[in-house]
Coordinates of C-alpha atoms in Angstrom, one line a residue:
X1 CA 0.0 0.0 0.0
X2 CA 1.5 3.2 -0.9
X3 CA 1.8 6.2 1.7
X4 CA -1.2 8.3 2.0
X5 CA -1.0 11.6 -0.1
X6 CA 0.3 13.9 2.7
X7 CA 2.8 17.1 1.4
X8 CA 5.5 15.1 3.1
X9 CA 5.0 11.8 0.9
X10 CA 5.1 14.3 -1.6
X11 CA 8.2 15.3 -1.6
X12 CA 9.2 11.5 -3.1
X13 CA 9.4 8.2 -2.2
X14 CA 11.9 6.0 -0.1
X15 CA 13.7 2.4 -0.6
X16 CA 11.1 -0.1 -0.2
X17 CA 12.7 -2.3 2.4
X18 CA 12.7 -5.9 2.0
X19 CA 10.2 -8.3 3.0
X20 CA 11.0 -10.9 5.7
X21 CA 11.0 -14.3 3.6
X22 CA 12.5 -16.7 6.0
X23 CA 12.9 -17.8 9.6
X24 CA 15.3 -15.1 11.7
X25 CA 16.3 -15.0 15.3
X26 CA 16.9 -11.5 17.3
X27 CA 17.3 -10.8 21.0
X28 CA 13.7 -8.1 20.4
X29 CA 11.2 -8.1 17.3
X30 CA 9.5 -5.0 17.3
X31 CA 6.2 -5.2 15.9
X32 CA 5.9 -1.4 14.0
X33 CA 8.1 0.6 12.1
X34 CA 6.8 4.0 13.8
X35 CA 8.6 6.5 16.2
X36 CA 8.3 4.2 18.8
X37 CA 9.5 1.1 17.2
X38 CA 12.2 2.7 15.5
X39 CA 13.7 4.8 18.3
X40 CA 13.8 1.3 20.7
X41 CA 15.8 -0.4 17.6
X42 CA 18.2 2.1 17.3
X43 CA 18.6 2.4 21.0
X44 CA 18.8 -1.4 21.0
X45 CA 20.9 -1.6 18.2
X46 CA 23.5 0.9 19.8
X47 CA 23.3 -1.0 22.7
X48 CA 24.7 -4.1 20.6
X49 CA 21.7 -6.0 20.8
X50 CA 19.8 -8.0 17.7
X51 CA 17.1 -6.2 17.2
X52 CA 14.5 -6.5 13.8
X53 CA 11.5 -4.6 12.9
X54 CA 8.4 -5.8 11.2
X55 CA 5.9 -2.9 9.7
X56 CA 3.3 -4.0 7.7
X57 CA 3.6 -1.5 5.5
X58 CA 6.8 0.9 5.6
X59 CA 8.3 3.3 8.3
X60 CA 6.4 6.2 8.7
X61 CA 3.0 4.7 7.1
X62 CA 1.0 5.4 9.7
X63 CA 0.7 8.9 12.4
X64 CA 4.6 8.8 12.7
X65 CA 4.8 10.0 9.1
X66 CA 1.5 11.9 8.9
X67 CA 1.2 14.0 11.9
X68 CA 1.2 17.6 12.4
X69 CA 5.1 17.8 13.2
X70 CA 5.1 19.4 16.0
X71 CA 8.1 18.9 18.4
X72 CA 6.0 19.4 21.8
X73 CA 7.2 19.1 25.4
X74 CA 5.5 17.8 28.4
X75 CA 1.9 15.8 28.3
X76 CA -1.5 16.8 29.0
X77 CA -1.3 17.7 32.5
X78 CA 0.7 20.1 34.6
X79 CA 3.5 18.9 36.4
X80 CA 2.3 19.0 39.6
X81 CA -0.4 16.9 38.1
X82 CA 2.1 14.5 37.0
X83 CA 3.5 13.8 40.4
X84 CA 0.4 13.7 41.9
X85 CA -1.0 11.1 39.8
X86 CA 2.1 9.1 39.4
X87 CA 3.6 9.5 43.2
X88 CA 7.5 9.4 43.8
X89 CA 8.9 6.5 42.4
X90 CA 7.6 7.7 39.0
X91 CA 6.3 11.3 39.1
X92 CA 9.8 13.2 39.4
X93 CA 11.1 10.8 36.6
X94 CA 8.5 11.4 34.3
X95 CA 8.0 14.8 34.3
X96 CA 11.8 15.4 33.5
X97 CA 11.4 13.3 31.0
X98 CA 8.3 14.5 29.0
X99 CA 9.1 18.0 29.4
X100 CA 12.5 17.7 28.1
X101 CA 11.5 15.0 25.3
X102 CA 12.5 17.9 22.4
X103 CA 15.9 17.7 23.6
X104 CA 15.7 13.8 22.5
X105 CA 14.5 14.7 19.1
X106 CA 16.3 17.1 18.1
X107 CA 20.2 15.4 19.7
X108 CA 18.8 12.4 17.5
X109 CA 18.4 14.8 14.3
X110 CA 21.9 16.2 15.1
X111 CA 23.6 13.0 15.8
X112 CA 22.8 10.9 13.0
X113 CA 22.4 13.6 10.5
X114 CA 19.0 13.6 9.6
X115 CA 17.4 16.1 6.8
X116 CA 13.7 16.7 8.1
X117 CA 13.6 20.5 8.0
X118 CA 13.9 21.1 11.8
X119 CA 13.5 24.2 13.2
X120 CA 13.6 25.1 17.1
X121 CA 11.0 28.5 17.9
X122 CA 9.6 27.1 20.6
X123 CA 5.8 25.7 21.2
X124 CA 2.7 27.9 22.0
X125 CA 0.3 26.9 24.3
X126 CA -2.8 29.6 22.9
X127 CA -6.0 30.0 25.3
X128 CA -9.0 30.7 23.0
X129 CA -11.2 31.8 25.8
X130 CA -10.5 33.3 29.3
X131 CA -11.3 30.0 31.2
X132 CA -8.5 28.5 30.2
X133 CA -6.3 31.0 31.6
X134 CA -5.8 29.9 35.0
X135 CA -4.6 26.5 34.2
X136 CA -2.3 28.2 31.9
X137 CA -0.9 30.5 34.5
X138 CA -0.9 27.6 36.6
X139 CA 1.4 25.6 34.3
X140 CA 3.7 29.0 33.6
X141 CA 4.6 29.0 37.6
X142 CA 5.0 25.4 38.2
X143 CA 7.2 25.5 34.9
X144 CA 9.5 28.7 36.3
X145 CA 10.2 27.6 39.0
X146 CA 11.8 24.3 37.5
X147 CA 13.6 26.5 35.6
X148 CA 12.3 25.8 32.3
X149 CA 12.7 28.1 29.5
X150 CA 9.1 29.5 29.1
X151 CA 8.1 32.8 28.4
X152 CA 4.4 34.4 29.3
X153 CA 1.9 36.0 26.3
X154 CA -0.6 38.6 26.5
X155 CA -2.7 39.0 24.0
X156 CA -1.0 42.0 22.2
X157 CA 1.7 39.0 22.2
X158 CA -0.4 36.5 21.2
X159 CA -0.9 38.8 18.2
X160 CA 2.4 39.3 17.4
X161 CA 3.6 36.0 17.4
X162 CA 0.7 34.5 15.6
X163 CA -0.8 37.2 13.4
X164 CA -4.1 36.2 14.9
X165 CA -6.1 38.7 17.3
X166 CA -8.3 36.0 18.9
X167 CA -6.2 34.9 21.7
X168 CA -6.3 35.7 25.5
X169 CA -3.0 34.0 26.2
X170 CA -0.5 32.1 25.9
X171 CA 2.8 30.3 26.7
X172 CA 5.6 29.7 25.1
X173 CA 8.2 26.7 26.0
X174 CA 11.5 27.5 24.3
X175 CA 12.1 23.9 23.7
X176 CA 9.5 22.7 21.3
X177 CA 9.9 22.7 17.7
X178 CA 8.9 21.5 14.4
X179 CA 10.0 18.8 11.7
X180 CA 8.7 16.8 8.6
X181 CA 8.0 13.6 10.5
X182 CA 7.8 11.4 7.7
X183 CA 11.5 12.9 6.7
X184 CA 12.4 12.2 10.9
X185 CA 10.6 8.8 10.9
X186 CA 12.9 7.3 7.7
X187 CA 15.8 8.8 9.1
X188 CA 15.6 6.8 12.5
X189 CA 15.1 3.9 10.0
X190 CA 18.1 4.5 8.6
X191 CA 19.6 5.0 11.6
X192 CA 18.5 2.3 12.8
X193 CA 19.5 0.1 10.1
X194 CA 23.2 1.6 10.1
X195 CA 23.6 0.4 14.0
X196 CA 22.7 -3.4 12.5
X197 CA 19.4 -3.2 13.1
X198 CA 17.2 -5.6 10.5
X199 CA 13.9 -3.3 9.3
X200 CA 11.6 -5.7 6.8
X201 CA 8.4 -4.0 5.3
X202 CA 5.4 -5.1 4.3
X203 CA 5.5 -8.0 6.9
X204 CA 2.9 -7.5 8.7
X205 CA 3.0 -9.9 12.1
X206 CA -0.4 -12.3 11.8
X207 CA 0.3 -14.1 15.2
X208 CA 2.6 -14.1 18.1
X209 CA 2.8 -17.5 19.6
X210 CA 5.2 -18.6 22.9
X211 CA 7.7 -21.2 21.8
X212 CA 9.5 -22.6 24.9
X213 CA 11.5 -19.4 26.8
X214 CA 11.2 -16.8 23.2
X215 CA 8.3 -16.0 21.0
X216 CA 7.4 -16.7 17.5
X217 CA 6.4 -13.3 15.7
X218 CA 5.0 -15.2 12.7
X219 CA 4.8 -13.2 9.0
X220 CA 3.0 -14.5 5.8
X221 CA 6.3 -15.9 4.4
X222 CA 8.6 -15.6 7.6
X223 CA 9.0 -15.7 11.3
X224 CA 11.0 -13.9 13.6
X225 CA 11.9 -16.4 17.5
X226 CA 13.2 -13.7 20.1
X227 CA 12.7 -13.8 23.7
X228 CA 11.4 -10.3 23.7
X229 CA 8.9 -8.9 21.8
X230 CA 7.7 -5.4 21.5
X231 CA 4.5 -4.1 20.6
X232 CA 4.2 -0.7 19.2
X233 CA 1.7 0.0 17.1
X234 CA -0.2 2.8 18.9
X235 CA -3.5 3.9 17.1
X236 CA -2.8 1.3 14.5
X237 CA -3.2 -1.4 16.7
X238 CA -5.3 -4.4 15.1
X239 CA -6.4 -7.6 16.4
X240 CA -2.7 -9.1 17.0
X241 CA -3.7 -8.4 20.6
X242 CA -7.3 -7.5 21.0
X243 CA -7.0 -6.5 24.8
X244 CA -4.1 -4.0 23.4
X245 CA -6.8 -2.2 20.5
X246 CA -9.6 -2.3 22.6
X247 CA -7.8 -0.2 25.6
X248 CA -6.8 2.9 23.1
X249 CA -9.6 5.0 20.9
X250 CA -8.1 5.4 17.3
X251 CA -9.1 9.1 16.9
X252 CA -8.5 10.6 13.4
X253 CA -6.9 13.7 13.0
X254 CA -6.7 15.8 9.8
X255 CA -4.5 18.3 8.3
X256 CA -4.4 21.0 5.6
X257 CA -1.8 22.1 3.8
X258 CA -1.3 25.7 1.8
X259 CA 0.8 26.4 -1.5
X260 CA 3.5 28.4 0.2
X261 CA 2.5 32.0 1.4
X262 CA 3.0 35.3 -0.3
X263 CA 5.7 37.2 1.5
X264 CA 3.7 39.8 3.9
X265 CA 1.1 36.8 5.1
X266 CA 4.6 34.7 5.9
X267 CA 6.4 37.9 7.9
X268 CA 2.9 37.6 10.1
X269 CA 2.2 34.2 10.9
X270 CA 5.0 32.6 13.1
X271 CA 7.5 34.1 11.9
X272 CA 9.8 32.5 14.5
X273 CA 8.9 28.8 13.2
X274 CA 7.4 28.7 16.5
X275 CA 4.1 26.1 16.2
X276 CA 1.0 26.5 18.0
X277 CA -1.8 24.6 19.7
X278 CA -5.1 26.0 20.9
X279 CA -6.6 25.1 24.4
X280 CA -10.2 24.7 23.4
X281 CA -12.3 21.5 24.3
X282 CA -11.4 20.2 20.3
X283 CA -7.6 21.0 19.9
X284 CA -6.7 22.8 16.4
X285 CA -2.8 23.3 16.0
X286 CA -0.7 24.8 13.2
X287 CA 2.7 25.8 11.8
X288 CA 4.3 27.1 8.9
X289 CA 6.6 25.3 6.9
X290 CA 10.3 25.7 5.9
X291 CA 8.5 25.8 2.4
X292 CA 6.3 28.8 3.7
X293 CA 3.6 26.4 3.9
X294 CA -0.2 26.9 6.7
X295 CA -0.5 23.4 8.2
X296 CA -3.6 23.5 9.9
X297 CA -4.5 20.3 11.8
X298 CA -7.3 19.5 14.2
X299 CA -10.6 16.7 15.0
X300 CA -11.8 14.9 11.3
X301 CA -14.7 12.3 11.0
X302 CA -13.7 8.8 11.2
X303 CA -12.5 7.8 8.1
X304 CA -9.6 7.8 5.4
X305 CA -10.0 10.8 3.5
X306 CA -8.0 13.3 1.3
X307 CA -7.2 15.6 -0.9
X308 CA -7.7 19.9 -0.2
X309 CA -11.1 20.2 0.1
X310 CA -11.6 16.9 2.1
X311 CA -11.8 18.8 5.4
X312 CA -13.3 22.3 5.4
X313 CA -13.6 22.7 8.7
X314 CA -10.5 23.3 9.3
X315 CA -10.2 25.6 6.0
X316 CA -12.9 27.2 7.2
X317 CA -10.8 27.8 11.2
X318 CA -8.1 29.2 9.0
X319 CA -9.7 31.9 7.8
X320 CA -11.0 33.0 10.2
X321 CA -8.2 33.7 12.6
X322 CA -6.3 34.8 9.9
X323 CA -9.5 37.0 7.5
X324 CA -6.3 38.1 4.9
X325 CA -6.1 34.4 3.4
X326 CA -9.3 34.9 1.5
X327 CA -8.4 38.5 0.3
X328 CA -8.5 39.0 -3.5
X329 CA -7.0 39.3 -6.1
X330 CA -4.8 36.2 -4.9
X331 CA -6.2 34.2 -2.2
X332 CA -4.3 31.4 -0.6
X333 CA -4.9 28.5 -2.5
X334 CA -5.2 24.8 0.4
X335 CA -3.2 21.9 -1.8
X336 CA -2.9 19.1 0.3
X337 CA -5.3 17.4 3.2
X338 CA -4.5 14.1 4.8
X339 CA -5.7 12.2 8.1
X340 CA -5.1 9.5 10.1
X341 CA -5.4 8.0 13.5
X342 CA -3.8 8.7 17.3
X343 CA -4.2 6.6 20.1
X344 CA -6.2 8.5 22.7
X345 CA -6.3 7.0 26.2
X346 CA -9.2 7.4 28.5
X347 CA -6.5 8.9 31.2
X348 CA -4.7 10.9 28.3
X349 CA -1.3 9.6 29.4
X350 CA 0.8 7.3 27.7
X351 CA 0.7 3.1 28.7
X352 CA 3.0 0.6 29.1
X353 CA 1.7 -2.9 29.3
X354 CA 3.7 -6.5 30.0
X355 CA 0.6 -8.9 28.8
X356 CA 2.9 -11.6 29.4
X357 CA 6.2 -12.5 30.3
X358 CA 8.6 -10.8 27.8
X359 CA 5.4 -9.7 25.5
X360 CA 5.9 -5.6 25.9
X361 CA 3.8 -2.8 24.7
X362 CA 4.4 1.2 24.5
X363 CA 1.3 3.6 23.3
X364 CA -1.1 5.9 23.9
X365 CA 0.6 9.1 23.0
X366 CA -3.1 11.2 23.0
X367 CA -1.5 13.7 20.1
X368 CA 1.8 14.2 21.3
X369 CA 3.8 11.9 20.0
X370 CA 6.5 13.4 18.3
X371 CA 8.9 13.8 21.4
X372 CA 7.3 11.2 23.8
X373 CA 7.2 8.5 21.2
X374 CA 11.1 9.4 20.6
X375 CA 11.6 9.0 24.5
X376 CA 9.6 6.4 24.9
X377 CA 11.7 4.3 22.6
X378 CA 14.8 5.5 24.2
X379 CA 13.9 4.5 27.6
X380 CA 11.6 1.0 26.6
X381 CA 15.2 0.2 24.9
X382 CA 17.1 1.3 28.5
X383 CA 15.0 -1.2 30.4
X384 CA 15.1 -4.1 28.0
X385 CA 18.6 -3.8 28.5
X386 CA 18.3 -3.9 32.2
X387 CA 19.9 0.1 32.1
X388 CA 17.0 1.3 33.7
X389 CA 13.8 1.3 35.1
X390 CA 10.4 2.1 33.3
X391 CA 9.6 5.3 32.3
X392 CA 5.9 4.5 33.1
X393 CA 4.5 1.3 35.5
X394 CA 3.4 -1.8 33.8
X395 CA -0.5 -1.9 33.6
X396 CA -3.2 -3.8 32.3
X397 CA -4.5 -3.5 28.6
X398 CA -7.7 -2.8 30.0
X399 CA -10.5 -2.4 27.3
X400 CA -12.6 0.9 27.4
X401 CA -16.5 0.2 27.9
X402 CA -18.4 0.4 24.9
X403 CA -15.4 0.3 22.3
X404 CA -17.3 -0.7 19.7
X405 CA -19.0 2.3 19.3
X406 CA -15.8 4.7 19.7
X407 CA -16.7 6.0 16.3
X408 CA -20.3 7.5 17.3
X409 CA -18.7 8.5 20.8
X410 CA -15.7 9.9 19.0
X411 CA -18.5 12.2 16.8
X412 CA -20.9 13.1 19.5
X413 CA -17.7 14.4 21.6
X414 CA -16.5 16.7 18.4
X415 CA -19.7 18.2 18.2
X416 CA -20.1 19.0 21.7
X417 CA -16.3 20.5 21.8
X418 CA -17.1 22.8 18.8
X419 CA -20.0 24.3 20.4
X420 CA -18.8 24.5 24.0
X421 CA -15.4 26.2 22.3
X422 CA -18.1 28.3 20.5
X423 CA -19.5 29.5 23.4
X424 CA -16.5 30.2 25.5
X425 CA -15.4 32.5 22.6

């Protein structure tokens, strides 16, 4: 199956790798060739361990090489939050981690040299209505006095930055950033695959079966025995492991793309290559590209779809924070719109799950998986070499009630979001 038709695939295609064809032996299969998969192999492989990866398509296939590229730190909730929820054996741990994730990235990038048109300006955290701002202000404190590099916005700022006169607020976190992630996610492959790991495409694992002290990762026309096996296929998780689909919500999320913008718009509109997401019940978040480019991405029904006019809602949220896109004689024309799915969580953090001895899985990355899929790898790839400890506790795969109907849920919650972030305006 050939990538979907996002501005990233095209910018041209990569090396099909080869398919697995015969019976192989590793110290870890990992079963997906996204962020997560690839950043454990290449932390494995660095490590000196035999490591292969199975995708069923190719690296970057699926949100790793379709999302919004943002380079964000931290998770959903505050810090404080974080600790709370996760106590002391975890909390400081974790929070250092996530907030910090950018730093991962973007020493990855540097280190192995990879072209994916990074930029560092730093991630906006944009209140639409004045509700949110207390949390925000909340976050700004608990964040200075960590010493994080984080910067506070008024509006008048707000406007500045953005070009958009909307906002009440905002925060800025120095370390956040932006990327093409299909360009990041084939680099890590390639990474990858120049520290010896094996990478085989369009092998897609049909069962997992325990074969005395290893497991059998099992392939149409090959198998993989390894006593540790890695699950990481986050919002792309099939039936391989019901318990593991059934305890995420596959949430699609859609972007639009612009032809590149005339000069004035582009000295407006983050001129910093910082990238934004709004606080409202139903996220939106944007950037512009190296290419001069309005990625616009937020909430789409749930289903495959593209092409430009596949998703006017967010066309339609475009214009009107920024009115000068539809100005004659030359309006800005939309060229590209994509979507596909996230994992969403019913906690909104991230999940690690042991569902049997040396059976592993790392997901659940609720939008922000640029950075915390990156670190997640990193550290999944720490403990399985006994280096460290988990970065989150091993939990059940527990299913979330009425799953089967995530897709009418998933609709009914949009709707609701649009108008409460309506109303709040």
């Amino acid at each position: 199956m050939s990538l979907p038709p996002s501005i990233y695939a095209a910018r041209g295609p990569e090396e099909p790798l080869p398919l697995l064809t015969r019976n192989v032996t590793a110290d870890v299969v990992v079963i997906g060739g996204g962020l997560t998969g690839l950043s454990t192999a290449l932390h494995l492989a660095e490590a000196g361990r035999a490591v292969i990866v199975l995708d069923a398509e190719e690296p970057g296939w699926g949100a790793s090489g379709r999302n919004g590229g943002q380079v964000n730190p931290g998770l959903k909730n505050d810090p404080d939050t974080v600790l709370e929820d996760f106590g002391p054996e975890y909390g400081p741990r974790l929070v250092e981690m996530a907030w910090s994730a950018p730093d991962a990235v973007f020493d990855l990038i540097a280190r192995h040299g990879i072209a994916c048109d990074a930029a560092r300006g730093g991630t906006i955290r944009a209140a639409t209505a004045k509700g949110q701002l207390p949390a925000l202000r909340a976050l700004y404190a608990q964040s200075r006095a960590r010493g994080w590099p984080v910067t506070w916005l008024d509006p008048d700022d707000m406007t500045a930055r953005t070009g958009a006169s909307s906002y009440c607020g905002g925060l800025v976190d120095a370390r956040g950033g932006q990327l093409d992630p299909l360009a990041y996610t084939r680099g890590l492959a390639r990474a990858a695959a120049a520290q010896g790991a094996r990478l085989f495409g369009r092998s897609r694992a049909r069962a997992v079966r325990r074969r005395g002290g290893s497991w059998r990762v099992e392939t149409e026309r090959g198998s993989v025995t390894a006593p540790a096996v890695l699950l990481a296929t986050n919002g792309y998780s099939g039936r391989l492991w019901n318990d593991l689909r059934r305890s995420i919500v596959p949430v699609y999320s859609a972007i639009v793309a612009s032809a590149p913008l005339p000069d004035a718009l582009r000295a407006r509109l983050l001129a910093g290559r910082e990238v934004v997401y709004d606080l409202g019940r139903i996220t939106t978040y944007y950037r512009v590209d190296a290419d001069g480019r309005l990625l616009m991405g937020g909430r789409s029904r749930s289903a495959d779809a593209a092409g430009s006019t596949a998703f006017p809602a967010l066309v339609a949220h475009a214009l009107k924070l920024w009115p000068d896109l539809a100005l004659e004689p030359e309006p800005v024309r939309w060229t590209h719109g994509w979507n596909g799915q996230i994992a969403m969580t019913a906690d909104h953090y991230p999940h690690w799950h042991a569902p049997q001895p040396g059976v592993y899985a790392a997901l659940g990355y609720n939008g922000r998986g640029v950075a915390m899929a990156t670190v997640t790898g990193r550290e999944m790839a720490r403990f399985l070499t006994g280096e460290a400890p988990p970065l989150f506790p091993f939990t059940p795969a527990r299913p979330i009630p009425f799953h089967s109907a995530w897709k009418a849920g998933v609709a009914a919650r949009i709707l609701c979001g649009r108008l409460g972030d309506g109303w709040a305006r």
